[in-house]
Short mmCIF file of C-alpha atoms and ligand atoms in Angstrom, two decimals:
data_model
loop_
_atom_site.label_atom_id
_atom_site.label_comp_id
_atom_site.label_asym_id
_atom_site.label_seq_id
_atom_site.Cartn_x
_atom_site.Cartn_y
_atom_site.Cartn_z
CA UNK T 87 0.00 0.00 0.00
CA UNK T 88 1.48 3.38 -1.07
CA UNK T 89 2.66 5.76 1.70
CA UNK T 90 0.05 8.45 -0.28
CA UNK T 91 -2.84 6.48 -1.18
CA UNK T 92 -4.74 10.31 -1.40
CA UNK T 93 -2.21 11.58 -4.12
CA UNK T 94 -3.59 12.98 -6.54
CA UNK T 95 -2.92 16.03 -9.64
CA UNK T 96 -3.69 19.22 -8.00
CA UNK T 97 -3.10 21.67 -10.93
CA UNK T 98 -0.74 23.37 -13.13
CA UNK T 99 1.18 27.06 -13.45
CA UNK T 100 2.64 28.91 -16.29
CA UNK T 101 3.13 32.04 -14.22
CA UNK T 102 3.46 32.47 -10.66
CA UNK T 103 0.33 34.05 -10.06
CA UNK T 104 -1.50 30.88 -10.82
CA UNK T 105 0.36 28.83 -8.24
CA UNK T 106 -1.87 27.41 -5.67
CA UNK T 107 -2.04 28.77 -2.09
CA UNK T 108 1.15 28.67 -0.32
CA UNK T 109 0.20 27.24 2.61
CA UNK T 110 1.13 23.94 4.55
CA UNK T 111 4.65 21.97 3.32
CA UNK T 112 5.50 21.34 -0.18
CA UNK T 113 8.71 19.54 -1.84
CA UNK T 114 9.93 20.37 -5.20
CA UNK T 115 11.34 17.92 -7.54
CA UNK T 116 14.16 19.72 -9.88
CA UNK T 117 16.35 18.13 -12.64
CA UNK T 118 17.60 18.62 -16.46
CA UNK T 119 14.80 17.80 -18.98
CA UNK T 120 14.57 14.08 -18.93
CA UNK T 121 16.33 13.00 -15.35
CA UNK T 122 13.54 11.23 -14.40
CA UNK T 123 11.59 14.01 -12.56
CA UNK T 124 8.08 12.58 -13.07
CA UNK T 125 9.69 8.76 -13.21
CA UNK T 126 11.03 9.90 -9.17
CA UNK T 127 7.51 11.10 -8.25
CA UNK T 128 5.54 8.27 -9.32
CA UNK T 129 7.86 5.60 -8.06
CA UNK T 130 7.90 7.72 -4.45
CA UNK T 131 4.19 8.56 -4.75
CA UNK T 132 3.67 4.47 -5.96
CA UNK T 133 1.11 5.45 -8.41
CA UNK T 134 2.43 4.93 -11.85
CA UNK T 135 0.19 7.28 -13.72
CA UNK T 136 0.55 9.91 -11.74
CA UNK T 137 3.08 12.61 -13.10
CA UNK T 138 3.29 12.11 -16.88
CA UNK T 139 6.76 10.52 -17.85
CA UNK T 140 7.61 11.61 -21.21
CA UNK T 141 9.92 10.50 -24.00
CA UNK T 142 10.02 13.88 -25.43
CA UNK T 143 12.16 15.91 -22.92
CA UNK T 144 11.83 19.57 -22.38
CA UNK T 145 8.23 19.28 -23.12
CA UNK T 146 6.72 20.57 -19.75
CA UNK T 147 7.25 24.10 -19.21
CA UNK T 148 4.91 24.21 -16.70
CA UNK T 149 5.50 23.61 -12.54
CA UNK T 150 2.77 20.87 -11.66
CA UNK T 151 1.30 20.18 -8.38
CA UNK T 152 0.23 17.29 -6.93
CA UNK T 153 -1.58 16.99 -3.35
CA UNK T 154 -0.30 13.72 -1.23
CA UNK T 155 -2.34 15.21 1.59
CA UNK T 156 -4.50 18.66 2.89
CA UNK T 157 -1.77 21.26 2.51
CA UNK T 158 1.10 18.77 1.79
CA UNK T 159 2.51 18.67 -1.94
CA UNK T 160 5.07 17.24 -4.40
CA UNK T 161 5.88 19.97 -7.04
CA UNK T 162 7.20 18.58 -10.45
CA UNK T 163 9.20 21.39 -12.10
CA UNK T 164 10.13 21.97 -15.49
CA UNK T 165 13.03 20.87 -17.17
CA UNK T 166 16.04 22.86 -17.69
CA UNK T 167 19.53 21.69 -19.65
CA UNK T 168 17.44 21.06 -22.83
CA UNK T 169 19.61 22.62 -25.57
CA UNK T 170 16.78 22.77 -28.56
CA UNK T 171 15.05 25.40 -26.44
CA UNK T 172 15.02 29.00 -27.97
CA UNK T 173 15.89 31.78 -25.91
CA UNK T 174 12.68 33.28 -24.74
CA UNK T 175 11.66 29.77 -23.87
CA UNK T 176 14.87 29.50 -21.11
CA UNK T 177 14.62 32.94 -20.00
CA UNK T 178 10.74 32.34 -18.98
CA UNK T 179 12.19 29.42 -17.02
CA UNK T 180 14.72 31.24 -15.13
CA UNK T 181 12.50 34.07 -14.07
CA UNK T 182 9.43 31.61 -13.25
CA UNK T 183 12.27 29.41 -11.16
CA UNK T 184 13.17 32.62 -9.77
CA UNK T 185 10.68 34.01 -8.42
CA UNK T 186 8.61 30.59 -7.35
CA UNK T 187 11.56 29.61 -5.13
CA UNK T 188 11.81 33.70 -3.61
CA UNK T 189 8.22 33.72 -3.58
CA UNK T 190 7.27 30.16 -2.00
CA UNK T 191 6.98 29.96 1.59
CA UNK T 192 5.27 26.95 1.97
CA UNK T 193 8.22 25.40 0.18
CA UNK T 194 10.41 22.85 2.65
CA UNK T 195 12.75 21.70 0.37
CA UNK T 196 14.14 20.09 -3.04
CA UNK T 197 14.53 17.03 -4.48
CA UNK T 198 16.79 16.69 -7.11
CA UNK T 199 17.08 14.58 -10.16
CA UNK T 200 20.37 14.07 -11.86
CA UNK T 201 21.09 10.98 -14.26
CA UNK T 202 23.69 9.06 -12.85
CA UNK T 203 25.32 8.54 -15.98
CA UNK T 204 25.91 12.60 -16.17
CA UNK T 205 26.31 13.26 -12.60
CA UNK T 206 26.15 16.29 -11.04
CA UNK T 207 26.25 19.83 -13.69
CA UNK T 208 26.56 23.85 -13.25
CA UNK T 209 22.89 23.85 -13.57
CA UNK T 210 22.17 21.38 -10.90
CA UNK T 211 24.56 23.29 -9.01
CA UNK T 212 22.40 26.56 -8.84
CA UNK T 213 19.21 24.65 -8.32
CA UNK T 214 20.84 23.27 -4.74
CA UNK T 215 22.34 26.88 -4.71
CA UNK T 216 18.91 28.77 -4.45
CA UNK T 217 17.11 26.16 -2.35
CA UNK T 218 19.84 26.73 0.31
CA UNK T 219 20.41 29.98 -0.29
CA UNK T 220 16.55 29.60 1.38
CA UNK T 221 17.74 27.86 4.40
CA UNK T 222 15.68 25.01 3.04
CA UNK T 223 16.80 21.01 2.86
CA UNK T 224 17.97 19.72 -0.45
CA UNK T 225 18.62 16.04 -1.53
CA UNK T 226 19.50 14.81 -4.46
CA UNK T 227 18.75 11.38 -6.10
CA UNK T 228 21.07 9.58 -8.77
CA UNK T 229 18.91 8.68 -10.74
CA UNK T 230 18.50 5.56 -13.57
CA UNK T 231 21.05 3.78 -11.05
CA UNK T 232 19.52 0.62 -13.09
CA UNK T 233 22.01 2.03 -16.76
CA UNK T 234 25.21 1.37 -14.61
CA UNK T 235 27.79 -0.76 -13.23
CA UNK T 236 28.24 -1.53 -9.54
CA UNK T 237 31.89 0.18 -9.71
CA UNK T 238 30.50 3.37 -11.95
CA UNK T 239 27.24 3.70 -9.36
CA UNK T 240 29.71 3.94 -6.37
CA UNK T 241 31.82 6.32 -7.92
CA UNK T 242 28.74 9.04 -9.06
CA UNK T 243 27.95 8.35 -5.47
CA UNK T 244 31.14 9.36 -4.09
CA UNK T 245 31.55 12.29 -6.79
CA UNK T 246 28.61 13.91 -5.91
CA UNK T 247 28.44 13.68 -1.75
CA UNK T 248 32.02 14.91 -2.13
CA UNK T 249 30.96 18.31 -4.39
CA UNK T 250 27.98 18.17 -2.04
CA UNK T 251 30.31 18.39 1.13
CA UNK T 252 30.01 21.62 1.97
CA UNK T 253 26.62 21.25 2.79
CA UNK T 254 23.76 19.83 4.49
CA UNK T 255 22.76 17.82 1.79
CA UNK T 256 21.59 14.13 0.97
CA UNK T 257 22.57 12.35 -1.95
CA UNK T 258 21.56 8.66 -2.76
CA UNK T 259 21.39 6.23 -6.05
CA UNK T 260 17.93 5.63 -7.21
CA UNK T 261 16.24 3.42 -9.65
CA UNK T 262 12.26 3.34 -10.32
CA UNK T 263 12.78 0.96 -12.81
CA UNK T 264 14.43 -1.72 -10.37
CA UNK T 265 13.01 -0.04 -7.35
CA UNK T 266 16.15 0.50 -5.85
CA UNK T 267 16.47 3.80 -3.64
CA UNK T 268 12.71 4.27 -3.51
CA UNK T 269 12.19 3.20 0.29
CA UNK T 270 14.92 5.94 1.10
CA UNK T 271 13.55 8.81 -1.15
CA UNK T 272 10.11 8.29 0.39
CA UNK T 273 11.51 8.22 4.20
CA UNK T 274 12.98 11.50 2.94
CA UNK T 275 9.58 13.31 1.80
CA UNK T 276 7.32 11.68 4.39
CA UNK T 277 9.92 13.24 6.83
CA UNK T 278 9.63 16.80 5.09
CA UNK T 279 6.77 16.69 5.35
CA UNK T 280 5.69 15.66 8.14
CA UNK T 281 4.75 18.58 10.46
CA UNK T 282 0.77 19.29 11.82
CA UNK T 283 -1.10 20.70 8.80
CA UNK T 284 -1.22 24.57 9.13
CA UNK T 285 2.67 25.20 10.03
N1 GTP R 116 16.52 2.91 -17.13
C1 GTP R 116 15.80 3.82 -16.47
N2 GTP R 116 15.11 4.77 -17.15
C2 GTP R 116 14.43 5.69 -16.44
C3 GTP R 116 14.39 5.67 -15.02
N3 GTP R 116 13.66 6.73 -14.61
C4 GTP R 116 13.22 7.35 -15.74
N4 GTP R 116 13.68 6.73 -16.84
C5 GTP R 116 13.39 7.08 -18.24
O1 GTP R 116 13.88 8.37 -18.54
C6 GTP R 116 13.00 9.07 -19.40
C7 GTP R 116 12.60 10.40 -18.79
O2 GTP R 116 11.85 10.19 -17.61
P1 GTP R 116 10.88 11.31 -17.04
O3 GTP R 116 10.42 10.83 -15.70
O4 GTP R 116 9.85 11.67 -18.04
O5 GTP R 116 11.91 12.51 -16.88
P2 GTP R 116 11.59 14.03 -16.55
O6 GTP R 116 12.77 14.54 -15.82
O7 GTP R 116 10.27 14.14 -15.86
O8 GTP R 116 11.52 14.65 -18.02
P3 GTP R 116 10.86 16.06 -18.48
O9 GTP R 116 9.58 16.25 -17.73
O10 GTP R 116 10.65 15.89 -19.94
O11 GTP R 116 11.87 17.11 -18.15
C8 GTP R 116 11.80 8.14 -19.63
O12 GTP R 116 11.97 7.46 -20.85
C9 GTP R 116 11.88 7.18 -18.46
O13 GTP R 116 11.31 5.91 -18.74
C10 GTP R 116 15.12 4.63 -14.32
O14 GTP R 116 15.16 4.52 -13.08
N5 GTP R 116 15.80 3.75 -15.11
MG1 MG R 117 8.57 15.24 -16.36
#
């Protein structure tokens, strides 16, 4: 039985004045276009239908909600990294990421997504930049874990907690598709956000 059973799509913003009310604990999930963003959600969420999984990155430009509980959220953001995008296109996404992570109070920390086979990139970089910029937690998940060796997977591992050092922040291998990494990611978000509704 999933840790969320009540999860379910909340709603979608292009702009930040359509973003629901900012109240209760939310988590955002981060990542290059196609790091397995909505994959990571579904898996942690156990409902495979949930956040759309696409084969087409940089499609979603838009940050989607999704309620696991009253006033507690997952937050799938868009994409970034994708290198087809035209100009106008990555500057909306910088201002939108912008202000949604000055803006967001409600917001308790980020999740983020980078393909193990890449490890960690300047981008990814700034994403854990702003969120603790915040004083907000950050942990990041290595993803597709399944695409590599036992050797490779401990060395992305080691790679990344050690340019993570500096800082308070988590960093594990993760595969949906073997399920490996899930039970940690979820003790992660069900620990986020886990205060009384209303805080
Ligand atoms: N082998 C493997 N493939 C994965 C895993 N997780 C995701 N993928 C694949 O990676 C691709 C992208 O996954 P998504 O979850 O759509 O990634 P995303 O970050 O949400 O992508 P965008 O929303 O387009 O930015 C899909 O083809 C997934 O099936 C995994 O654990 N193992
Ligand atoms: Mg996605």
């Amino acid at each position: 039985m999933s840790m969320f059973p009540q999860a379910k799509f909340l709603t979608s913003a292009a702009e930040v004045r359509q973003l629901p009310p900012d109240r209760g604990r939310e988590i955002a999930f981060a990542g290059r276009s196609n790091s397995g963003k909505s994959t990571a959600i579904n898996a942690i969420v156990e409902r495979s239908g949930l956040a759309r999984v696409s084969r087409t990155p940089g499609r979603t430009q838009l940050i989607n909600f999704f309620e696991l509980a009253p006033e507690r959220r997952l937050v799938d953001l868009p994409g970034y990294g994708f290198a087809r995008v035209p100009d106008h296109v990555r500057h909306h996404w910088l201002e939108l990421m912008q202000q949604y992570f000055n803006v967001r109070e409600s917001l308790v920390g980020l999740v983020l997504m980078v393909d193990s086979r890449r490890g960690l990139g300047a981008e990814d970089a700034s994403m854990l930049e702003w969120i603790l910029a915040r004083d907000r937690r950050a942990h990041v998940l290595l993803t597709k874990r399944d695409k590599l060796n036992r050797r490779d997977a401990d060395r992305v591992l080691k790679e990344t907690r050690l340019a993570c050092a500096d800082a308070d922040v988590g960093v594990q291998l993760f595969s949906a598709h073997e399920g490996s990494g899930v039970e940690e990611a979820q003790a992660v978000v069900s620990d986020w956000l886990s205060a009384a509704p209303g805080i």
